[in-house]
Amino acid sequence: MRTLRSVILKILSFIALLIVTIGIFIFISFIQVILFTTSDYIMWLTKYPASRLEFIYELYIFFVFFYFFNKDIRKLVLVFLKKNRKLFLPTFGVFNIILLYAILTNVTVVSNNKIVDHSFLSPQGKEYSFKDIIKITAGVYGEKQFFGHSKGDFFYIIELNDGTKIDLAATESSGAKNDEDSRFILEKLDNQFVNMGIPKKASMENFKYSTKNLDKIYTDKIRIILENTP
């Protein structure tokens, strides 16, 4: 009976931690929308690699889980804190302030005729018009990259006149007005960019990999974007 109770407690705790994790991601997105979007925005996204830093919060959550249900880990943590509390706690606090700031500020906001690119060093953002886009590269990744994109991920990278590159297809942490899927918005933007005569290089080479993880309604949009060339 005690074993069954322990198993149920672990399952419920794990579910609760997952809910907390999702809640953290929703909270971060909410703050980004409040801080950086304007009334005329159509989509926003957290840029890579800052978007990947959110996984650190997942590690925190899993660590808490194992801390409460593993006596050995709990003992190690208590011994470590006893010896290093004065150094660890301030360092941990500063690290997490910087981490949250890095995630929150690395945001690109797209409106009907402009792009505002926020960054760690420029949280107020730098504004570009669509005419500042000098090149577009689009396709699907064929290999998984370390701490990066997975096989089958769609990319749509715009290069601006100052050398800045932004992947507008990054969907790990993104949003759009009226909750429209970003790929639908990107199709409209792509048509606008191509009609403006912006040079575009697109490849269908690894398109088949995207069909393994996405519904047809989304892969159809990706195909349309990739096949739409000047």
PDB file of C-alpha atoms in Angstrom:
ATOM      1  CA  MET A   1       0.000   0.000   0.000  1.00  0.00           C
ATOM      2  CA  ARG A   2       2.840   2.368   0.883  1.00  0.00           C
ATOM      3  CA  THR A   3       4.565   1.572  -2.435  1.00  0.00           C
ATOM      4  CA  LEU A   4       1.398   2.302  -4.403  1.00  0.00           C
ATOM      5  CA  ARG A   5       0.936   5.567  -2.522  1.00  0.00           C
ATOM      6  CA  SER A   6       4.534   6.536  -3.287  1.00  0.00           C
ATOM      7  CA  VAL A   7       4.107   5.779  -7.003  1.00  0.00           C
ATOM      8  CA  ILE A   8       0.889   7.798  -7.190  1.00  0.00           C
ATOM      9  CA  LEU A   9       2.563  10.696  -5.358  1.00  0.00           C
ATOM     10  CA  LYS A  10       5.476  10.664  -7.805  1.00  0.00           C
ATOM     11  CA  ILE A  11       3.146  10.620 -10.816  1.00  0.00           C
ATOM     12  CA  LEU A  12       1.058  13.486  -9.458  1.00  0.00           C
ATOM     13  CA  SER A  13       4.204  15.458  -8.596  1.00  0.00           C
ATOM     14  CA  PHE A  14       5.595  14.931 -12.068  1.00  0.00           C
ATOM     15  CA  ILE A  15       2.347  16.106 -13.652  1.00  0.00           C
ATOM     16  CA  ALA A  16       2.340  19.157 -11.366  1.00  0.00           C
ATOM     17  CA  LEU A  17       5.918  19.984 -12.361  1.00  0.00           C
ATOM     18  CA  LEU A  18       5.023  19.731 -16.042  1.00  0.00           C
ATOM     19  CA  ILE A  19       2.146  22.129 -15.474  1.00  0.00           C
ATOM     20  CA  VAL A  20       4.525  24.519 -13.706  1.00  0.00           C
ATOM     21  CA  THR A  21       6.976  24.264 -16.629  1.00  0.00           C
ATOM     22  CA  ILE A  22       4.263  25.093 -19.153  1.00  0.00           C
ATOM     23  CA  GLY A  23       3.153  27.927 -16.900  1.00  0.00           C
ATOM     24  CA  ILE A  24       6.667  29.394 -16.902  1.00  0.00           C
ATOM     25  CA  PHE A  25       6.791  29.365 -20.707  1.00  0.00           C
ATOM     26  CA  ILE A  26       3.353  30.984 -20.939  1.00  0.00           C
ATOM     27  CA  PHE A  27       4.400  33.630 -18.406  1.00  0.00           C
ATOM     28  CA  ILE A  28       7.573  34.451 -20.372  1.00  0.00           C
ATOM     29  CA  SER A  29       5.568  34.772 -23.598  1.00  0.00           C
ATOM     30  CA  PHE A  30       3.005  36.971 -21.855  1.00  0.00           C
ATOM     31  CA  ILE A  31       5.719  39.328 -20.579  1.00  0.00           C
ATOM     32  CA  GLN A  32       7.310  39.513 -24.052  1.00  0.00           C
ATOM     33  CA  VAL A  33       3.996  40.440 -25.644  1.00  0.00           C
ATOM     34  CA  ILE A  34       3.351  43.112 -23.012  1.00  0.00           C
ATOM     35  CA  LEU A  35       6.837  44.625 -23.262  1.00  0.00           C
ATOM     36  CA  PHE A  36       7.634  44.494 -26.959  1.00  0.00           C
ATOM     37  CA  THR A  37       4.573  44.242 -29.195  1.00  0.00           C
ATOM     38  CA  THR A  38       2.573  47.192 -30.453  1.00  0.00           C
ATOM     39  CA  SER A  39      -1.001  47.385 -31.649  1.00  0.00           C
ATOM     40  CA  ASP A  40       0.002  46.858 -35.294  1.00  0.00           C
ATOM     41  CA  TYR A  41       2.129  43.735 -34.785  1.00  0.00           C
ATOM     42  CA  ILE A  42       1.315  40.568 -36.742  1.00  0.00           C
ATOM     43  CA  MET A  43       3.825  38.137 -35.222  1.00  0.00           C
ATOM     44  CA  TRP A  44       6.723  37.907 -32.767  1.00  0.00           C
ATOM     45  CA  LEU A  45       9.379  35.334 -31.972  1.00  0.00           C
ATOM     46  CA  THR A  46      12.179  34.674 -29.521  1.00  0.00           C
ATOM     47  CA  LYS A  47      15.355  34.373 -31.563  1.00  0.00           C
ATOM     48  CA  TYR A  48      17.676  31.389 -31.578  1.00  0.00           C
ATOM     49  CA  PRO A  49      19.718  30.570 -29.499  1.00  0.00           C
ATOM     50  CA  ALA A  50      17.933  32.502 -26.715  1.00  0.00           C
ATOM     51  CA  SER A  51      14.789  30.463 -27.407  1.00  0.00           C
ATOM     52  CA  ARG A  52      16.719  27.311 -26.462  1.00  0.00           C
ATOM     53  CA  LEU A  53      17.749  28.711 -23.093  1.00  0.00           C
ATOM     54  CA  GLU A  54      14.256  28.071 -21.788  1.00  0.00           C
ATOM     55  CA  PHE A  55      15.207  24.390 -21.446  1.00  0.00           C
ATOM     56  CA  ILE A  56      17.249  25.404 -18.372  1.00  0.00           C
ATOM     57  CA  TYR A  57      13.970  25.965 -16.534  1.00  0.00           C
ATOM     58  CA  GLU A  58      12.977  22.421 -17.463  1.00  0.00           C
ATOM     59  CA  LEU A  59      16.212  21.200 -15.868  1.00  0.00           C
ATOM     60  CA  TYR A  60      15.348  23.127 -12.708  1.00  0.00           C
ATOM     61  CA  ILE A  61      11.941  21.484 -12.567  1.00  0.00           C
ATOM     62  CA  PHE A  62      13.317  17.967 -12.997  1.00  0.00           C
ATOM     63  CA  PHE A  63      16.021  18.667 -10.422  1.00  0.00           C
ATOM     64  CA  VAL A  64      13.379  19.690  -7.892  1.00  0.00           C
ATOM     65  CA  PHE A  65      11.521  16.468  -8.632  1.00  0.00           C
ATOM     66  CA  PHE A  66      14.568  14.280  -8.002  1.00  0.00           C
ATOM     67  CA  TYR A  67      15.532  16.368  -4.962  1.00  0.00           C
ATOM     68  CA  PHE A  68      12.298  15.513  -3.173  1.00  0.00           C
ATOM     69  CA  PHE A  69      12.224  11.846  -4.169  1.00  0.00           C
ATOM     70  CA  ASN A  70      15.896  10.890  -3.960  1.00  0.00           C
ATOM     71  CA  LYS A  71      17.541  10.923  -0.544  1.00  0.00           C
ATOM     72  CA  ASP A  72      21.091  10.731  -1.921  1.00  0.00           C
ATOM     73  CA  ILE A  73      20.621  13.824  -4.078  1.00  0.00           C
ATOM     74  CA  ARG A  74      18.991  15.635  -1.174  1.00  0.00           C
ATOM     75  CA  LYS A  75      21.941  14.879   1.088  1.00  0.00           C
ATOM     76  CA  LEU A  76      24.450  16.030  -1.536  1.00  0.00           C
ATOM     77  CA  VAL A  77      22.565  19.305  -2.035  1.00  0.00           C
ATOM     78  CA  LEU A  78      22.348  19.998   1.690  1.00  0.00           C
ATOM     79  CA  VAL A  79      26.063  19.326   2.167  1.00  0.00           C
ATOM     80  CA  PHE A  80      26.931  21.512  -0.818  1.00  0.00           C
ATOM     81  CA  LEU A  81      24.757  24.391   0.407  1.00  0.00           C
ATOM     82  CA  LYS A  82      26.190  24.148   3.895  1.00  0.00           C
ATOM     83  CA  LYS A  83      29.691  24.672   2.513  1.00  0.00           C
ATOM     84  CA  ASN A  84      28.953  27.104  -0.328  1.00  0.00           C
ATOM     85  CA  ARG A  85      25.739  28.935   0.594  1.00  0.00           C
ATOM     86  CA  LYS A  86      27.293  32.431   0.706  1.00  0.00           C
ATOM     87  CA  LEU A  87      28.822  32.085  -2.744  1.00  0.00           C
ATOM     88  CA  PHE A  88      26.238  29.902  -4.459  1.00  0.00           C
ATOM     89  CA  LEU A  89      23.003  31.728  -3.636  1.00  0.00           C
ATOM     90  CA  PRO A  90      24.089  35.190  -4.919  1.00  0.00           C
ATOM     91  CA  THR A  91      25.708  33.608  -7.995  1.00  0.00           C
ATOM     92  CA  PHE A  92      22.609  31.534  -8.706  1.00  0.00           C
ATOM     93  CA  GLY A  93      20.401  34.602  -8.287  1.00  0.00           C
ATOM     94  CA  VAL A  94      22.486  36.779 -10.631  1.00  0.00           C
ATOM     95  CA  PHE A  95      22.695  33.965 -13.195  1.00  0.00           C
ATOM     96  CA  ASN A  96      18.924  33.600 -13.307  1.00  0.00           C
ATOM     97  CA  ILE A  97      18.354  37.340 -13.596  1.00  0.00           C
ATOM     98  CA  ILE A  98      20.699  37.419 -16.595  1.00  0.00           C
ATOM     99  CA  LEU A  99      19.092  34.260 -18.018  1.00  0.00           C
ATOM    100  CA  LEU A 100      15.581  35.694 -17.812  1.00  0.00           C
ATOM    101  CA  TYR A 101      16.742  39.021 -19.254  1.00  0.00           C
ATOM    102  CA  ALA A 102      18.468  37.236 -22.167  1.00  0.00           C
ATOM    103  CA  ILE A 103      15.348  35.236 -23.009  1.00  0.00           C
ATOM    104  CA  LEU A 104      12.959  38.159 -22.656  1.00  0.00           C
ATOM    105  CA  THR A 105      14.934  40.689 -24.695  1.00  0.00           C
ATOM    106  CA  ASN A 106      15.977  38.544 -27.684  1.00  0.00           C
ATOM    107  CA  VAL A 107      12.715  39.142 -29.500  1.00  0.00           C
ATOM    108  CA  THR A 108      11.832  40.121 -33.051  1.00  0.00           C
ATOM    109  CA  VAL A 109       8.467  41.750 -33.709  1.00  0.00           C
ATOM    110  CA  VAL A 110       7.042  41.909 -37.233  1.00  0.00           C
ATOM    111  CA  SER A 111       4.390  44.428 -38.255  1.00  0.00           C
ATOM    112  CA  ASN A 112       2.755  45.119 -41.610  1.00  0.00           C
ATOM    113  CA  ASN A 113       5.670  47.163 -42.948  1.00  0.00           C
ATOM    114  CA  LYS A 114       8.518  46.908 -40.468  1.00  0.00           C
ATOM    115  CA  ILE A 115      10.606  44.633 -38.277  1.00  0.00           C
ATOM    116  CA  VAL A 116      11.821  45.591 -34.812  1.00  0.00           C
ATOM    117  CA  ASP A 117      14.743  43.510 -33.603  1.00  0.00           C
ATOM    118  CA  HIS A 118      15.358  43.533 -29.844  1.00  0.00           C
ATOM    119  CA  SER A 119      18.483  42.043 -28.285  1.00  0.00           C
ATOM    120  CA  PHE A 120      20.418  41.616 -25.044  1.00  0.00           C
ATOM    121  CA  LEU A 121      22.482  44.749 -25.717  1.00  0.00           C
ATOM    122  CA  SER A 122      19.683  46.670 -27.406  1.00  0.00           C
ATOM    123  CA  PRO A 123      16.438  45.920 -25.537  1.00  0.00           C
ATOM    124  CA  GLN A 124      14.765  49.002 -26.974  1.00  0.00           C
ATOM    125  CA  GLY A 125      15.093  47.401 -30.410  1.00  0.00           C
ATOM    126  CA  LYS A 126      16.343  48.411 -33.829  1.00  0.00           C
ATOM    127  CA  GLU A 127      13.739  49.164 -36.468  1.00  0.00           C
ATOM    128  CA  TYR A 128      13.994  47.987 -40.066  1.00  0.00           C
ATOM    129  CA  SER A 129      11.658  48.449 -42.996  1.00  0.00           C
ATOM    130  CA  PHE A 130      10.961  45.571 -45.381  1.00  0.00           C
ATOM    131  CA  LYS A 131      13.144  47.420 -47.898  1.00  0.00           C
ATOM    132  CA  ASP A 132      16.112  46.742 -45.606  1.00  0.00           C
ATOM    133  CA  ILE A 133      15.862  42.997 -46.325  1.00  0.00           C
ATOM    134  CA  ILE A 134      18.591  42.145 -48.843  1.00  0.00           C
ATOM    135  CA  LYS A 135      18.359  38.352 -48.975  1.00  0.00           C
ATOM    136  CA  ILE A 136      16.121  35.428 -48.004  1.00  0.00           C
ATOM    137  CA  THR A 137      17.251  31.839 -47.445  1.00  0.00           C
ATOM    138  CA  ALA A 138      14.630  29.150 -46.850  1.00  0.00           C
ATOM    139  CA  GLY A 139      14.566  25.389 -46.549  1.00  0.00           C
ATOM    140  CA  VAL A 140      14.391  22.440 -44.180  1.00  0.00           C
ATOM    141  CA  TYR A 141      17.239  21.163 -42.022  1.00  0.00           C
ATOM    142  CA  GLY A 142      18.435  17.705 -43.027  1.00  0.00           C
ATOM    143  CA  GLU A 143      20.495  16.943 -39.933  1.00  0.00           C
ATOM    144  CA  LYS A 144      20.048  17.531 -36.220  1.00  0.00           C
ATOM    145  CA  GLN A 145      22.385  20.184 -34.894  1.00  0.00           C
ATOM    146  CA  PHE A 146      23.933  20.130 -31.428  1.00  0.00           C
ATOM    147  CA  PHE A 147      21.881  22.359 -29.129  1.00  0.00           C
ATOM    148  CA  GLY A 148      20.193  23.601 -32.256  1.00  0.00           C
ATOM    149  CA  HIS A 149      17.636  22.785 -34.864  1.00  0.00           C
ATOM    150  CA  SER A 150      16.228  19.312 -35.347  1.00  0.00           C
ATOM    151  CA  LYS A 151      16.045  17.327 -38.539  1.00  0.00           C
ATOM    152  CA  GLY A 152      12.945  18.457 -40.418  1.00  0.00           C
ATOM    153  CA  ASP A 153      12.797  21.964 -38.929  1.00  0.00           C
ATOM    154  CA  PHE A 154      11.746  24.634 -41.400  1.00  0.00           C
ATOM    155  CA  PHE A 155      13.852  27.790 -41.628  1.00  0.00           C
ATOM    156  CA  TYR A 156      13.204  31.149 -43.263  1.00  0.00           C
ATOM    157  CA  ILE A 157      16.176  33.420 -42.672  1.00  0.00           C
ATOM    158  CA  ILE A 158      16.103  37.047 -43.703  1.00  0.00           C
ATOM    159  CA  GLU A 159      19.332  39.017 -43.969  1.00  0.00           C
ATOM    160  CA  LEU A 160      19.160  42.757 -43.318  1.00  0.00           C
ATOM    161  CA  ASN A 161      21.336  45.500 -44.751  1.00  0.00           C
ATOM    162  CA  ASP A 162      23.553  45.657 -41.652  1.00  0.00           C
ATOM    163  CA  GLY A 163      24.296  41.920 -41.726  1.00  0.00           C
ATOM    164  CA  THR A 164      21.711  40.937 -39.111  1.00  0.00           C
ATOM    165  CA  LYS A 165      20.099  37.546 -39.785  1.00  0.00           C
ATOM    166  CA  ILE A 166      16.737  36.513 -38.336  1.00  0.00           C
ATOM    167  CA  ASP A 167      14.956  33.188 -38.745  1.00  0.00           C
ATOM    168  CA  LEU A 168      11.289  34.131 -39.019  1.00  0.00           C
ATOM    169  CA  ALA A 169      10.286  30.460 -39.016  1.00  0.00           C
ATOM    170  CA  ALA A 170      11.566  29.827 -35.480  1.00  0.00           C
ATOM    171  CA  THR A 171       8.522  28.443 -33.691  1.00  0.00           C
ATOM    172  CA  GLU A 172       9.962  27.245 -30.362  1.00  0.00           C
ATOM    173  CA  SER A 173       8.775  30.457 -28.747  1.00  0.00           C
ATOM    174  CA  SER A 174       6.608  32.617 -30.950  1.00  0.00           C
ATOM    175  CA  GLY A 175       3.158  34.056 -31.307  1.00  0.00           C
ATOM    176  CA  ALA A 176       0.846  35.889 -33.643  1.00  0.00           C
ATOM    177  CA  LYS A 177      -2.102  38.194 -33.502  1.00  0.00           C
ATOM    178  CA  ASN A 178      -5.415  36.369 -33.099  1.00  0.00           C
ATOM    179  CA  ASP A 179      -3.434  33.150 -32.442  1.00  0.00           C
ATOM    180  CA  GLU A 180      -2.905  32.561 -36.162  1.00  0.00           C
ATOM    181  CA  ASP A 181      -0.204  30.003 -36.943  1.00  0.00           C
ATOM    182  CA  SER A 182       3.076  31.716 -37.808  1.00  0.00           C
ATOM    183  CA  ARG A 183       3.491  29.623 -40.980  1.00  0.00           C
ATOM    184  CA  PHE A 184       0.269  31.086 -42.362  1.00  0.00           C
ATOM    185  CA  ILE A 185       1.522  34.596 -41.656  1.00  0.00           C
ATOM    186  CA  LEU A 186       4.922  33.768 -43.122  1.00  0.00           C
ATOM    187  CA  GLU A 187       3.280  32.684 -46.370  1.00  0.00           C
ATOM    188  CA  LYS A 188       1.697  36.139 -46.704  1.00  0.00           C
ATOM    189  CA  LEU A 189       4.958  37.877 -45.810  1.00  0.00           C
ATOM    190  CA  ASP A 190       6.868  35.718 -48.283  1.00  0.00           C
ATOM    191  CA  ASN A 191       4.523  36.737 -51.087  1.00  0.00           C
ATOM    192  CA  GLN A 192       5.079  40.367 -50.177  1.00  0.00           C
ATOM    193  CA  PHE A 193       8.872  39.973 -50.060  1.00  0.00           C
ATOM    194  CA  VAL A 194       9.023  38.122 -53.378  1.00  0.00           C
ATOM    195  CA  ASN A 195       6.795  40.714 -55.050  1.00  0.00           C
ATOM    196  CA  MET A 196       9.214  43.374 -53.789  1.00  0.00           C
ATOM    197  CA  GLY A 197      11.963  41.628 -55.719  1.00  0.00           C
ATOM    198  CA  ILE A 198      14.012  40.606 -52.688  1.00  0.00           C
ATOM    199  CA  PRO A 199      16.509  37.875 -53.707  1.00  0.00           C
ATOM    200  CA  LYS A 200      15.400  34.509 -52.356  1.00  0.00           C
ATOM    201  CA  LYS A 201      17.172  31.155 -52.288  1.00  0.00           C
ATOM    202  CA  ALA A 202      14.892  28.262 -51.324  1.00  0.00           C
ATOM    203  CA  SER A 203      15.481  24.518 -51.343  1.00  0.00           C
ATOM    204  CA  MET A 204      13.051  21.587 -51.302  1.00  0.00           C
ATOM    205  CA  GLU A 205      15.896  19.124 -50.726  1.00  0.00           C
ATOM    206  CA  ASN A 206      14.943  18.056 -47.194  1.00  0.00           C
ATOM    207  CA  PHE A 207      11.248  18.881 -47.344  1.00  0.00           C
ATOM    208  CA  LYS A 208      10.286  15.213 -46.846  1.00  0.00           C
ATOM    209  CA  TYR A 209      11.627  15.316 -43.278  1.00  0.00           C
ATOM    210  CA  SER A 210       9.173  18.060 -42.278  1.00  0.00           C
ATOM    211  CA  THR A 211       6.214  15.843 -43.212  1.00  0.00           C
ATOM    212  CA  LYS A 212       7.100  13.334 -40.480  1.00  0.00           C
ATOM    213  CA  ASN A 213       6.318  15.666 -37.585  1.00  0.00           C
ATOM    214  CA  LEU A 214       3.791  18.151 -38.962  1.00  0.00           C
ATOM    215  CA  ASP A 215       0.223  17.883 -40.178  1.00  0.00           C
ATOM    216  CA  LYS A 216      -0.385  18.337 -43.889  1.00  0.00           C
ATOM    217  CA  ILE A 217      -2.030  21.733 -43.388  1.00  0.00           C
ATOM    218  CA  TYR A 218       1.322  23.073 -42.134  1.00  0.00           C
ATOM    219  CA  THR A 219       3.603  21.238 -44.554  1.00  0.00           C
ATOM    220  CA  ASP A 220       1.471  22.533 -47.417  1.00  0.00           C
ATOM    221  CA  LYS A 221       2.252  26.075 -46.279  1.00  0.00           C
ATOM    222  CA  ILE A 222       5.951  25.253 -46.079  1.00  0.00           C
ATOM    223  CA  ARG A 223       5.870  23.799 -49.600  1.00  0.00           C
ATOM    224  CA  ILE A 224       4.139  26.912 -50.954  1.00  0.00           C
ATOM    225  CA  ILE A 225       6.761  29.151 -49.335  1.00  0.00           C
ATOM    226  CA  LEU A 226       9.668  27.094 -50.630  1.00  0.00           C
ATOM    227  CA  GLU A 227       8.277  26.905 -54.166  1.00  0.00           C
ATOM    228  CA  ASN A 228       7.500  30.620 -54.268  1.00  0.00           C
ATOM    229  CA  THR A 229      10.552  32.175 -55.909  1.00  0.00           C
ATOM    230  CA  PRO A 230      11.054  35.407 -57.868  1.00  0.00           C
TER     231      PRO A 230
END
